[in-house]
mmCIF file of C-alpha atoms in Angstrom:
data_model
loop_
_atom_site.group_PDB
_atom_site.id
_atom_site.type_symbol
_atom_site.label_atom_id
_atom_site.label_comp_id
_atom_site.label_asym_id
_atom_site.label_seq_id
_atom_site.Cartn_x
_atom_site.Cartn_y
_atom_site.Cartn_z
ATOM 1 C CA MET A 550 20.873 -19.002 -18.066
ATOM 2 C CA GLY A 551 20.289 -16.052 -20.410
ATOM 3 C CA ARG A 552 17.101 -15.176 -18.557
ATOM 4 C CA LEU A 553 19.136 -14.492 -15.413
ATOM 5 C CA LEU A 554 21.753 -12.245 -17.002
ATOM 6 C CA PRO A 555 21.173 -8.452 -17.160
ATOM 7 C CA ASP A 556 19.330 -6.996 -20.139
ATOM 8 C CA LEU A 557 21.811 -4.972 -22.236
ATOM 9 C CA ALA A 558 19.197 -3.301 -24.456
ATOM 10 C CA PRO A 559 19.758 0.234 -23.010
ATOM 11 C CA TRP A 560 23.506 -0.124 -23.589
ATOM 12 C CA HIS A 561 22.975 -1.002 -27.263
ATOM 13 C CA ALA A 562 20.231 1.578 -27.852
ATOM 14 C CA SER A 563 21.899 4.733 -26.493
ATOM 15 C CA ALA A 564 25.461 6.034 -26.896
ATOM 16 C CA ASP A 565 24.833 8.625 -24.174
ATOM 17 C CA PHE A 566 23.738 5.889 -21.790
ATOM 18 C CA ARG A 567 27.018 4.053 -22.479
ATOM 19 C CA ARG A 568 29.045 7.210 -21.770
ATOM 20 C CA LEU A 569 27.114 7.930 -18.601
ATOM 21 C CA TRP A 570 27.434 4.328 -17.456
ATOM 22 C CA LEU A 571 31.207 4.266 -17.983
ATOM 23 C CA ALA A 572 31.689 7.641 -16.286
ATOM 24 C CA GLY A 573 29.667 6.443 -13.308
ATOM 25 C CA LEU A 574 31.610 3.181 -13.108
ATOM 26 C CA ILE A 575 34.952 4.986 -13.004
ATOM 27 C CA THR A 576 33.777 7.607 -10.525
ATOM 28 C CA ASN A 577 32.150 5.045 -8.242
ATOM 29 C CA PHE A 578 35.388 3.101 -8.006
ATOM 30 C CA GLY A 579 37.234 6.147 -6.681
ATOM 31 C CA THR A 580 34.347 7.276 -4.497
ATOM 32 C CA PHE A 581 34.321 3.960 -2.668
ATOM 33 C CA LEU A 582 38.050 4.291 -2.013
ATOM 34 C CA THR A 583 37.315 7.519 -0.164
ATOM 35 C CA PHE A 584 34.170 6.036 1.399
ATOM 36 C CA VAL A 585 36.349 3.500 3.212
ATOM 37 C CA ALA A 586 39.371 5.737 3.795
ATOM 38 C CA VAL A 587 37.526 8.543 5.602
ATOM 39 C CA PRO A 588 36.021 6.479 8.479
ATOM 40 C CA VAL A 589 39.243 4.496 8.874
ATOM 41 C CA GLN A 590 41.266 7.722 9.052
ATOM 42 C CA LEU A 591 38.807 9.174 11.562
ATOM 43 C CA LYS A 592 39.063 5.983 13.623
ATOM 44 C CA GLU A 593 42.848 6.324 13.692
ATOM 45 C CA LEU A 594 42.706 10.021 14.566
ATOM 46 C CA THR A 595 39.947 9.847 17.216
ATOM 47 C CA GLY A 596 39.281 6.235 18.237
ATOM 48 C CA SER A 597 35.607 7.204 18.696
ATOM 49 C CA THR A 598 32.521 5.488 17.237
ATOM 50 C CA ALA A 599 30.553 8.704 17.698
ATOM 51 C CA ALA A 600 33.163 10.719 15.776
ATOM 52 C CA VAL A 601 32.998 8.281 12.865
ATOM 53 C CA GLY A 602 29.197 8.248 12.899
ATOM 54 C CA ALA A 603 29.174 12.058 12.906
ATOM 55 C CA VAL A 604 30.308 12.023 9.274
ATOM 56 C CA GLY A 605 26.784 10.978 8.371
ATOM 57 C CA ALA A 606 25.326 13.713 10.553
ATOM 58 C CA VAL A 607 27.242 16.549 8.841
ATOM 59 C CA GLU A 608 26.023 15.331 5.454
ATOM 60 C CA VAL A 609 22.321 15.375 6.292
ATOM 61 C CA ILE A 610 21.569 19.117 6.028
ATOM 62 C CA PRO A 611 23.470 19.601 2.717
ATOM 63 C CA LEU A 612 21.627 16.599 1.292
ATOM 64 C CA ILE A 613 18.247 17.992 2.302
ATOM 65 C CA VAL A 614 18.841 21.562 1.138
ATOM 66 C CA PHE A 615 20.759 20.882 -2.050
ATOM 67 C CA GLY A 616 18.835 17.730 -2.918
ATOM 68 C CA LEU A 617 15.572 19.635 -3.100
ATOM 69 C CA TYR A 618 17.115 22.658 -4.834
ATOM 70 C CA GLY A 619 19.184 20.412 -7.096
ATOM 71 C CA GLY A 620 15.986 18.795 -8.282
ATOM 72 C CA ALA A 621 14.600 22.205 -9.232
ATOM 73 C CA LEU A 622 17.862 23.046 -11.024
ATOM 74 C CA ALA A 623 17.716 19.771 -12.965
ATOM 75 C CA ASP A 624 14.253 20.659 -14.277
ATOM 76 C CA ALA A 625 15.198 24.235 -15.166
ATOM 77 C CA TYR A 626 18.700 23.956 -16.681
ATOM 78 C CA ASP A 627 20.802 21.787 -18.955
ATOM 79 C CA LYS A 628 21.377 18.496 -17.169
ATOM 80 C CA ARG A 629 24.712 17.808 -18.856
ATOM 81 C CA LYS A 630 26.197 21.063 -17.575
ATOM 82 C CA LEU A 631 25.067 20.317 -14.029
ATOM 83 C CA ILE A 632 26.600 16.837 -14.183
ATOM 84 C CA VAL A 633 29.967 18.053 -15.502
ATOM 85 C CA PHE A 634 30.170 20.977 -13.059
ATOM 86 C CA THR A 635 29.499 18.826 -10.016
ATOM 87 C CA GLU A 636 31.910 16.091 -11.160
ATOM 88 C CA ALA A 637 34.675 18.692 -11.412
ATOM 89 C CA GLY A 638 33.818 19.998 -7.942
ATOM 90 C CA GLN A 639 33.995 16.510 -6.454
ATOM 91 C CA GLY A 640 37.448 16.100 -7.969
ATOM 92 C CA VAL A 641 38.634 19.278 -6.250
ATOM 93 C CA LEU A 642 37.350 18.000 -2.904
ATOM 94 C CA SER A 643 39.173 14.686 -3.328
ATOM 95 C CA PHE A 644 42.354 16.643 -4.000
ATOM 96 C CA ALA A 645 41.794 18.573 -0.753
ATOM 97 C CA LEU A 646 41.607 15.282 1.162
ATOM 98 C CA LEU A 647 44.857 14.237 -0.511
ATOM 99 C CA VAL A 648 46.598 17.424 0.624
ATOM 100 C CA ASN A 649 45.360 16.986 4.199
ATOM 101 C CA ALA A 650 46.454 13.329 4.282
ATOM 102 C CA LEU A 651 49.985 14.293 3.227
ATOM 103 C CA LEU A 652 50.411 16.726 6.133
ATOM 104 C CA PRO A 653 52.712 15.585 8.975
ATOM 105 C CA ARG A 654 49.705 15.785 11.301
ATOM 106 C CA PRO A 655 46.447 15.535 9.312
ATOM 107 C CA ALA A 656 43.647 17.655 10.705
ATOM 108 C CA ILE A 657 40.266 16.209 11.621
ATOM 109 C CA TRP A 658 38.028 19.114 10.615
ATOM 110 C CA PRO A 659 38.740 18.909 6.831
ATOM 111 C CA LEU A 660 37.241 15.411 6.779
ATOM 112 C CA TYR A 661 33.927 16.797 8.026
ATOM 113 C CA VAL A 662 34.012 19.898 5.812
ATOM 114 C CA VAL A 663 34.761 17.874 2.687
ATOM 115 C CA ALA A 664 32.050 15.372 3.616
ATOM 116 C CA ALA A 665 29.480 18.176 3.873
ATOM 117 C CA LEU A 666 30.554 19.866 0.620
ATOM 118 C CA SER A 667 30.697 16.549 -1.209
ATOM 119 C CA ALA A 668 27.175 15.769 -0.023
ATOM 120 C CA ALA A 669 26.005 19.138 -1.367
ATOM 121 C CA LEU A 670 27.555 18.562 -4.802
ATOM 122 C CA GLY A 671 26.244 15.016 -4.960
ATOM 123 C CA ALA A 672 22.777 16.267 -4.025
ATOM 124 C CA VAL A 673 22.855 18.771 -6.897
ATOM 125 C CA GLN A 674 24.128 16.179 -9.355
ATOM 126 C CA ARG A 675 21.976 13.156 -8.608
ATOM 127 C CA PRO A 676 18.612 14.630 -9.684
ATOM 128 C CA ALA A 677 20.168 15.679 -13.002
ATOM 129 C CA LEU A 678 21.507 12.160 -13.527
ATOM 130 C CA ASP A 679 18.182 10.567 -12.658
ATOM 131 C CA ALA A 680 16.213 12.993 -14.815
ATOM 132 C CA LEU A 681 18.530 12.386 -17.783
ATOM 133 C CA ILE A 682 18.014 8.604 -17.905
ATOM 134 C CA PRO A 683 14.369 8.640 -19.117
ATOM 135 C CA ARG A 684 15.439 11.043 -21.892
ATOM 136 C CA ILE A 685 18.248 8.909 -23.312
ATOM 137 C CA VAL A 686 16.744 5.424 -22.784
ATOM 138 C CA PRO A 687 13.558 4.151 -24.512
ATOM 139 C CA HIS A 688 10.597 3.811 -22.142
ATOM 140 C CA GLU A 689 10.361 0.037 -22.423
ATOM 141 C CA HIS A 690 14.056 -0.316 -21.500
ATOM 142 C CA LEU A 691 13.908 1.754 -18.301
ATOM 143 C CA PRO A 692 13.706 -1.237 -15.902
ATOM 144 C CA ALA A 693 16.758 -2.719 -17.644
ATOM 145 C CA ALA A 694 18.535 0.650 -17.374
ATOM 146 C CA ALA A 695 17.833 0.699 -13.631
ATOM 147 C CA SER A 696 19.396 -2.763 -13.342
ATOM 148 C CA LEU A 697 22.453 -1.757 -15.360
ATOM 149 C CA ASN A 698 22.943 1.405 -13.314
ATOM 150 C CA SER A 699 22.749 -0.659 -10.159
ATOM 151 C CA LEU A 700 25.270 -3.082 -11.653
ATOM 152 C CA ARG A 701 27.615 -0.175 -12.367
ATOM 153 C CA TRP A 702 27.359 1.006 -8.781
ATOM 154 C CA THR A 703 27.995 -2.420 -7.334
ATOM 155 C CA ILE A 704 31.060 -3.122 -9.473
ATOM 156 C CA GLY A 705 32.702 -0.046 -7.964
ATOM 157 C CA GLY A 706 31.241 -0.937 -4.595
ATOM 158 C CA VAL A 707 32.919 -4.339 -4.624
ATOM 159 C CA ALA A 708 36.264 -3.411 -6.149
ATOM 160 C CA GLY A 709 36.650 -0.054 -4.371
ATOM 161 C CA PRO A 710 36.257 -1.173 -0.736
ATOM 162 C CA ALA A 711 38.122 -4.443 -1.312
ATOM 163 C CA LEU A 712 41.123 -2.567 -2.677
ATOM 164 C CA ALA A 713 40.752 0.345 -0.282
ATOM 165 C CA GLY A 714 41.641 -1.811 2.707
ATOM 166 C CA VAL A 715 44.846 -2.890 0.983
ATOM 167 C CA ILE A 716 45.666 0.573 -0.357
ATOM 168 C CA VAL A 717 45.124 2.302 2.997
ATOM 169 C CA ALA A 718 47.134 -0.335 4.851
ATOM 170 C CA TYR A 719 50.098 -0.435 2.492
ATOM 171 C CA ALA A 720 50.087 2.826 0.500
ATOM 172 C CA GLY A 721 48.340 5.238 2.866
ATOM 173 C CA PHE A 722 45.308 7.490 2.807
ATOM 174 C CA GLY A 723 46.902 9.869 0.316
ATOM 175 C CA THR A 724 47.033 7.216 -2.381
ATOM 176 C CA ALA A 725 43.346 6.419 -1.917
ATOM 177 C CA TYR A 726 42.334 10.078 -2.126
ATOM 178 C CA GLY A 727 44.647 10.713 -5.089
ATOM 179 C CA ALA A 728 43.173 7.811 -7.034
ATOM 180 C CA ASP A 729 39.688 9.162 -6.329
ATOM 181 C CA ALA A 730 40.664 12.587 -7.708
ATOM 182 C CA LEU A 731 41.972 11.008 -10.930
ATOM 183 C CA THR A 732 38.697 9.162 -11.536
ATOM 184 C CA PHE A 733 36.847 12.473 -11.591
ATOM 185 C CA VAL A 734 39.150 13.767 -14.336
ATOM 186 C CA VAL A 735 38.146 10.844 -16.538
ATOM 187 C CA SER A 736 34.444 11.185 -15.751
ATOM 188 C CA VAL A 737 34.478 14.905 -16.602
ATOM 189 C CA VAL A 738 35.973 14.126 -20.039
ATOM 190 C CA LEU A 739 33.238 11.555 -20.677
ATOM 191 C CA GLY A 740 30.558 13.939 -19.391
ATOM 192 C CA LEU A 741 31.612 16.613 -21.874
ATOM 193 C CA ARG A 742 30.807 14.169 -24.688
ATOM 194 C CA LEU A 743 27.168 13.814 -23.632
ATOM 195 C CA ALA A 744 24.561 15.489 -25.812
ATOM 196 C CA ALA A 745 23.003 18.660 -24.430
ATOM 197 C CA SER A 746 19.847 18.067 -22.363
ATOM 198 C CA PRO A 747 18.020 21.398 -21.993
ATOM 199 C CA ALA A 748 15.037 22.009 -19.753
ATOM 200 C CA HIS A 749 11.558 20.817 -20.716
ATOM 201 C CA HIS A 750 9.553 23.654 -22.282
ATOM 202 C CA GLU A 751 7.000 23.444 -19.445
ATOM 203 C CA ALA A 752 9.574 23.255 -16.647
ATOM 204 C CA ALA A 753 9.318 25.846 -13.885
ATOM 205 C CA LYS A 754 12.246 28.038 -12.881
ATOM 206 C CA PRO A 755 13.996 26.982 -9.657
ATOM 207 C CA SER A 756 12.177 28.506 -6.689
ATOM 208 C CA LEU A 757 10.545 27.531 -3.433
ATOM 209 C CA ARG A 758 7.224 27.444 -5.284
ATOM 210 C CA SER A 759 8.543 24.966 -7.862
ATOM 211 C CA ILE A 760 10.018 22.789 -5.104
ATOM 212 C CA ALA A 761 6.668 22.855 -3.306
ATOM 213 C CA GLU A 762 4.930 21.856 -6.542
ATOM 214 C CA GLY A 763 7.130 18.760 -6.755
ATOM 215 C CA ALA A 764 6.444 17.949 -3.093
ATOM 216 C CA ARG A 765 2.678 18.236 -3.634
ATOM 217 C CA TYR A 766 2.882 15.886 -6.595
ATOM 218 C CA ALA A 767 4.852 13.340 -4.561
ATOM 219 C CA TRP A 768 2.369 13.597 -1.676
ATOM 220 C CA GLY A 769 -0.499 12.968 -4.053
ATOM 221 C CA ARG A 770 1.157 9.812 -5.393
ATOM 222 C CA LYS A 771 0.905 7.508 -2.363
ATOM 223 C CA GLU A 772 2.674 4.631 -4.092
ATOM 224 C CA LEU A 773 5.693 6.883 -4.738
ATOM 225 C CA LEU A 774 5.502 8.202 -1.192
ATOM 226 C CA GLY A 775 5.587 4.607 0.003
ATOM 227 C CA THR A 776 8.851 3.886 -1.801
ATOM 228 C CA TYR A 777 10.477 6.910 -0.153
ATOM 229 C CA VAL A 778 9.265 6.086 3.350
ATOM 230 C CA VAL A 779 10.102 2.373 3.215
ATOM 231 C CA ASP A 780 13.622 2.974 1.931
ATOM 232 C CA LEU A 781 14.214 5.783 4.430
ATOM 233 C CA ALA A 782 13.169 3.541 7.315
ATOM 234 C CA ALA A 783 15.430 0.710 6.149
ATOM 235 C CA MET A 784 18.483 2.922 5.809
ATOM 236 C CA VAL A 785 18.033 4.965 9.001
ATOM 237 C CA LEU A 786 17.398 1.954 11.199
ATOM 238 C CA ALA A 787 19.719 -0.668 9.718
ATOM 239 C CA MET A 788 22.726 0.944 8.018
ATOM 240 C CA PRO A 789 25.812 -0.353 9.916
ATOM 241 C CA LEU A 790 28.655 0.952 7.725
ATOM 242 C CA ALA A 791 29.943 3.589 10.157
ATOM 243 C CA ILE A 792 30.778 1.021 12.828
ATOM 244 C CA LEU A 793 32.216 -1.736 10.636
ATOM 245 C CA PRO A 794 35.823 -0.838 11.680
ATOM 246 C CA PHE A 795 34.805 -1.405 15.309
ATOM 247 C CA LEU A 796 32.892 -4.604 14.496
ATOM 248 C CA ALA A 797 36.005 -5.921 12.751
ATOM 249 C CA ASP A 798 37.971 -5.228 15.931
ATOM 250 C CA GLU A 799 35.451 -7.106 18.088
ATOM 251 C CA LEU A 800 35.613 -10.092 15.758
ATOM 252 C CA HIS A 801 39.446 -9.961 15.788
ATOM 253 C CA ALA A 802 39.276 -9.659 12.008
ATOM 254 C CA GLU A 803 40.879 -6.292 11.231
ATOM 255 C CA TRP A 804 42.236 -7.913 8.069
ATOM 256 C CA ALA A 805 38.666 -8.323 6.791
ATOM 257 C CA LEU A 806 37.558 -4.685 7.007
ATOM 258 C CA GLY A 807 37.816 -4.142 3.253
ATOM 259 C CA LEU A 808 35.824 -7.323 2.684
ATOM 260 C CA MET A 809 33.164 -6.145 5.116
ATOM 261 C CA TYR A 810 32.720 -2.889 3.225
ATOM 262 C CA ALA A 811 32.680 -4.798 -0.068
ATOM 263 C CA SER A 812 30.193 -7.455 1.054
ATOM 264 C CA ILE A 813 27.014 -5.371 0.680
ATOM 265 C CA PRO A 814 27.977 -4.200 -2.838
ATOM 266 C CA ALA A 815 29.068 -7.774 -3.668
ATOM 267 C CA GLY A 816 25.617 -9.061 -2.795
ATOM 268 C CA SER A 817 24.114 -6.276 -4.884
ATOM 269 C CA LEU A 818 26.417 -7.176 -7.762
ATOM 270 C CA LEU A 819 25.408 -10.832 -7.717
ATOM 271 C CA MET A 820 21.752 -9.873 -7.677
ATOM 272 C CA SER A 821 22.153 -7.351 -10.505
ATOM 273 C CA LEU A 822 23.964 -9.928 -12.639
ATOM 274 C CA MET A 823 20.872 -12.116 -12.291
ATOM 275 C CA SER A 824 18.387 -9.259 -12.687
ATOM 276 C CA ARG A 825 16.777 -10.111 -16.027
ATOM 277 C CA TRP A 826 13.853 -11.664 -14.120
ATOM 278 C CA THR A 827 12.928 -8.240 -12.727
ATOM 279 C CA SER A 828 11.592 -7.150 -16.129
ATOM 280 C CA ARG A 829 8.829 -9.752 -15.779
ATOM 281 C CA ILE A 830 7.623 -8.416 -12.400
ATOM 282 C CA HIS A 831 4.835 -5.836 -12.508
ATOM 283 C CA ARG A 832 3.911 -5.328 -8.840
ATOM 284 C CA HIS A 833 6.931 -3.215 -8.016
ATOM 285 C CA GLY A 834 5.680 -1.851 -4.697
ATOM 286 C CA ARG A 835 5.373 -5.280 -3.113
ATOM 287 C CA MET A 836 8.925 -6.104 -4.107
ATOM 288 C CA VAL A 837 10.195 -2.865 -2.524
ATOM 289 C CA ALA A 838 8.581 -3.752 0.807
ATOM 290 C CA PHE A 839 9.706 -7.385 0.658
ATOM 291 C CA ALA A 840 13.302 -6.389 -0.083
ATOM 292 C CA ALA A 841 13.435 -3.782 2.702
ATOM 293 C CA ALA A 842 12.216 -6.350 5.237
ATOM 294 C CA GLY A 843 14.805 -8.838 3.969
ATOM 295 C CA TRP A 844 17.526 -6.215 4.376
ATOM 296 C CA GLY A 845 16.546 -5.745 8.010
ATOM 297 C CA LEU A 846 16.567 -9.482 8.747
ATOM 298 C CA ALA A 847 20.001 -9.929 7.175
ATOM 299 C CA ILE A 848 21.448 -7.045 9.231
ATOM 300 C CA THR A 849 19.894 -8.518 12.379
ATOM 301 C CA VAL A 850 21.677 -11.837 11.876
ATOM 302 C CA ALA A 851 24.924 -10.016 11.019
ATOM 303 C CA GLY A 852 24.812 -8.322 14.423
ATOM 304 C CA LEU A 853 24.307 -11.660 16.180
ATOM 305 C CA ALA A 854 26.764 -13.710 14.091
ATOM 306 C CA PRO A 855 29.641 -15.272 16.074
ATOM 307 C CA ASN A 856 32.334 -15.141 13.374
ATOM 308 C CA ILE A 857 33.504 -12.977 10.505
ATOM 309 C CA TRP A 858 32.477 -15.396 7.741
ATOM 310 C CA LEU A 859 28.847 -15.446 8.792
ATOM 311 C CA VAL A 860 28.901 -11.657 9.077
ATOM 312 C CA LEU A 861 30.232 -11.374 5.525
ATOM 313 C CA LEU A 862 27.531 -13.736 4.258
ATOM 314 C CA CYS A 863 24.775 -11.769 5.982
ATOM 315 C CA LEU A 864 26.090 -8.481 4.603
ATOM 316 C CA MET A 865 26.065 -10.002 1.119
ATOM 317 C CA LEU A 866 22.456 -11.106 1.587
ATOM 318 C CA ALA A 867 21.580 -7.596 2.745
ATOM 319 C CA GLY A 868 23.202 -6.190 -0.387
ATOM 320 C CA GLY A 869 21.130 -8.504 -2.574
ATOM 321 C CA PHE A 870 17.911 -7.328 -0.942
ATOM 322 C CA ASP A 871 19.019 -3.705 -1.281
ATOM 323 C CA MET A 872 19.566 -4.229 -5.003
ATOM 324 C CA ILE A 873 16.068 -5.691 -5.427
ATOM 325 C CA SER A 874 14.600 -2.661 -3.682
ATOM 326 C CA GLY A 875 16.648 -0.252 -5.786
ATOM 327 C CA ILE A 876 15.685 -1.853 -9.097
ATOM 328 C CA PHE A 877 11.960 -1.712 -8.436
ATOM 329 C CA ARG A 878 12.040 1.755 -6.886
ATOM 330 C CA GLY A 879 13.927 3.041 -9.922
ATOM 331 C CA ALA A 880 11.497 1.391 -12.324
ATOM 332 C CA MET A 881 8.495 2.950 -10.573
ATOM 333 C CA TRP A 882 10.073 6.397 -10.560
ATOM 334 C CA ASN A 883 11.300 6.370 -14.163
ATOM 335 C CA GLN A 884 8.125 4.930 -15.679
ATOM 336 C CA THR A 885 5.544 7.095 -13.898
ATOM 337 C CA ILE A 886 6.971 10.599 -13.254
ATOM 338 C CA PRO A 887 6.430 13.274 -15.968
ATOM 339 C CA ASP A 888 9.547 14.741 -17.591
ATOM 340 C CA GLU A 889 8.814 18.301 -16.414
ATOM 341 C CA LEU A 890 8.786 17.104 -12.778
ATOM 342 C CA ARG A 891 11.501 14.471 -12.999
ATOM 343 C CA GLY A 892 14.306 16.577 -11.504
ATOM 344 C CA ARG A 893 12.290 17.770 -8.518
ATOM 345 C CA LEU A 894 11.017 14.274 -7.785
ATOM 346 C CA ALA A 895 14.582 12.967 -8.128
ATOM 347 C CA GLY A 896 15.548 15.487 -5.456
ATOM 348 C CA ILE A 897 12.905 14.030 -3.163
ATOM 349 C CA GLU A 898 14.091 10.516 -4.019
ATOM 350 C CA LEU A 899 17.569 11.604 -2.999
ATOM 351 C CA LEU A 900 16.270 12.318 0.486
ATOM 352 C CA SER A 901 15.164 8.707 0.879
ATOM 353 C CA TYR A 902 18.160 6.842 -0.507
ATOM 354 C CA SER A 903 20.949 9.262 0.474
ATOM 355 C CA ILE A 904 19.868 10.935 3.699
ATOM 356 C CA GLY A 905 18.752 7.582 5.070
ATOM 357 C CA PRO A 906 22.254 6.058 5.010
ATOM 358 C CA GLN A 907 23.793 9.221 6.474
ATOM 359 C CA MET A 908 21.306 9.322 9.326
ATOM 360 C CA GLY A 909 21.804 5.583 9.700
ATOM 361 C CA GLN A 910 25.527 6.111 10.195
ATOM 362 C CA ALA A 911 24.861 8.693 12.883
ATOM 363 C CA ARG A 912 22.322 6.381 14.549
ATOM 364 C CA SER A 913 24.568 3.320 14.485
ATOM 365 C CA GLY A 914 27.604 5.238 15.738
ATOM 366 C CA GLY A 915 25.729 6.939 18.563
ATOM 367 C CA MET A 916 23.909 3.780 19.604
ATOM 368 C CA ALA A 917 27.156 1.790 19.540
ATOM 369 C CA ALA A 918 28.670 4.256 21.996
ATOM 370 C CA TRP A 919 25.657 3.686 24.265
ATOM 371 C CA THR A 920 24.800 -0.019 23.922
ATOM 372 C CA GLY A 921 27.827 -1.565 22.217
ATOM 373 C CA VAL A 922 28.704 -2.310 18.614
ATOM 374 C CA ARG A 923 26.884 -5.618 18.192
ATOM 375 C CA ALA A 924 23.685 -4.412 19.878
ATOM 376 C CA SER A 925 23.652 -1.383 17.603
ATOM 377 C CA VAL A 926 23.731 -3.645 14.544
ATOM 378 C CA TRP A 927 21.186 -6.329 15.453
ATOM 379 C CA SER A 928 18.685 -4.010 17.145
ATOM 380 C CA GLY A 929 18.690 -1.706 14.117
ATOM 381 C CA GLY A 930 17.982 -4.616 11.793
ATOM 382 C CA LEU A 931 15.165 -5.875 13.981
ATOM 383 C CA LEU A 932 13.586 -2.419 14.167
ATOM 384 C CA CYS A 933 13.854 -2.105 10.402
ATOM 385 C CA THR A 934 11.965 -5.329 9.757
ATOM 386 C CA GLY A 935 9.193 -4.425 12.184
ATOM 387 C CA VAL A 936 8.755 -0.883 10.883
ATOM 388 C CA VAL A 937 8.700 -2.020 7.238
ATOM 389 C CA ALA A 938 6.005 -4.601 8.050
ATOM 390 C CA LEU A 939 3.935 -1.868 9.710
ATOM 391 C CA LEU A 940 4.405 0.479 6.747
ATOM 392 C CA ALA A 941 3.287 -2.240 4.345
ATOM 393 C CA LEU A 942 0.002 -2.461 6.262
ATOM 394 C CA CYS A 943 -0.417 1.320 6.243
ATOM 395 C CA LEU A 944 0.409 1.868 2.549
ATOM 396 C CA PRO A 945 -2.128 -0.057 0.420
ATOM 397 C CA ALA A 946 -1.321 2.027 -2.680
ATOM 398 C CA LEU A 947 2.260 0.788 -2.578
ATOM 399 C CA MET A 948 1.278 -2.842 -2.155
ATOM 400 C CA THR A 949 -1.347 -2.808 -4.955
ATOM 401 C CA TYR A 950 0.720 -0.846 -7.519
ATOM 402 C CA ASP A 951 0.871 -2.614 -10.895
ATOM 403 C CA THR A 952 2.765 -1.082 -13.811
ATOM 404 C CA ARG A 953 0.326 -2.687 -16.290
ATOM 405 C CA THR A 954 -2.656 -0.794 -14.873
ATOM 406 C CA SER A 955 -1.049 2.409 -13.568
ATOM 407 C CA PRO A 956 -2.553 5.478 -15.306
ATOM 408 C CA HIS A 957 0.619 7.428 -14.511
ATOM 409 C CA ALA A 958 2.798 4.900 -16.332
ATOM 410 C CA ALA A 959 0.428 5.003 -19.315
ATOM 411 C CA ARG A 960 0.572 8.824 -19.488
ATOM 412 C CA VAL A 961 4.360 8.959 -19.272
ATOM 413 C CA LYS A 962 4.713 6.298 -21.966
ATOM 414 C CA ALA A 963 2.291 8.150 -24.259
ATOM 415 C CA ALA A 964 4.152 11.452 -23.726
ATOM 416 C CA ARG A 965 7.457 9.780 -24.532
ATOM 417 C CA GLU A 966 6.046 8.253 -27.741
ATOM 418 C CA ARG A 967 4.601 11.621 -28.758
ATOM 419 C CA THR A 968 7.948 13.350 -28.241
ATOM 420 C CA THR A 969 9.698 10.662 -30.271
ATOM 421 C CA ARG A 970 7.225 11.062 -33.166
ATOM 422 C CA GLU A 971 7.570 14.861 -33.131
ATOM 423 C CA GLY A 972 11.357 14.563 -33.145
ATOM 424 C CA ALA A 973 11.233 12.159 -36.098
ATOM 425 C CA THR A 974 9.031 14.475 -38.176
ATOM 426 C CA ALA A 975 10.868 17.702 -37.288
#
């Protein structure tokens, strides 16, 4: 049984990892409250699938622009300061949603403006978070750290949406947004206790040239490029979250909306709790492709399922596959990307795992308005599976990647050991 449970070595080895993990857990809980509340509020205000899906569309450009620039900032400046600043900004935005929700007639436009600004702040923050992990966690514990970070996300992903449905129904949108704002206060306090994490001495200053340097490195690493493309395809083609309120209506299961939002994170949580086995897998690229195809198949069946219970089961299976993909993508990134490029590559990673879901929301909402809710879900899943299979054939570097023989993994490990020795003798 112990072989199935998550590896807690990073938690025991690093106090900063514990602080970051707890801050992320608290923030994720509140973020998922808002994640559910915003589309439900838009549904009540507009009654339009396209209007709900448009939330994803307004987030795409900020994610692209600030994700790439945020990666350059993470390489050039203190990562702790970037994390704390953006957490505080997110708290202010949650407070703005609270104020709007308390108005006698809440406006629609603030929901889109806050979504865009929140995407920008998240895009600046995420590369700093990703670049900080390899600094505070020993190299050999990075796969376990990826599993624990995924576990943290899924705990909030299960509890947040499950409670959000109840909170929105019985306490209102203002309570959900207010609780989200409070979580950011706590996470800022924890963030201030992190040790400083200044730029690498070889890091380039943020500029278009430095961003282009990171892009050239990513393009030259075809196995990394494969992880981005496969995940982007899976999320764009088969992310159904924007239309779950409408699917619940079609299934006459409005009561289950919170459970529907929680099902994907619940599946991820179950998989992460049994993730110790992932440390024994070395061909990470194959697992990424396998998991993305499994995600697509699960979403396909969810769109065809005749009752709410089968839909919930399929969404949980999809979440489990998504967790497998995330663990192995994170392990590849953290074990093979040099420290001086980690922020910029994290910005590119952000494009695959953040822009994909936002574009997927826009796709699912627009297609639902054209073909119907169920067709939007199952056709997206089917397309996802087919495209991932094609990409697997076209990306041999991804499918043959092995962490035991990767020269990039060996160089990063050697650099980390050298830095540790120099720090011990200083």
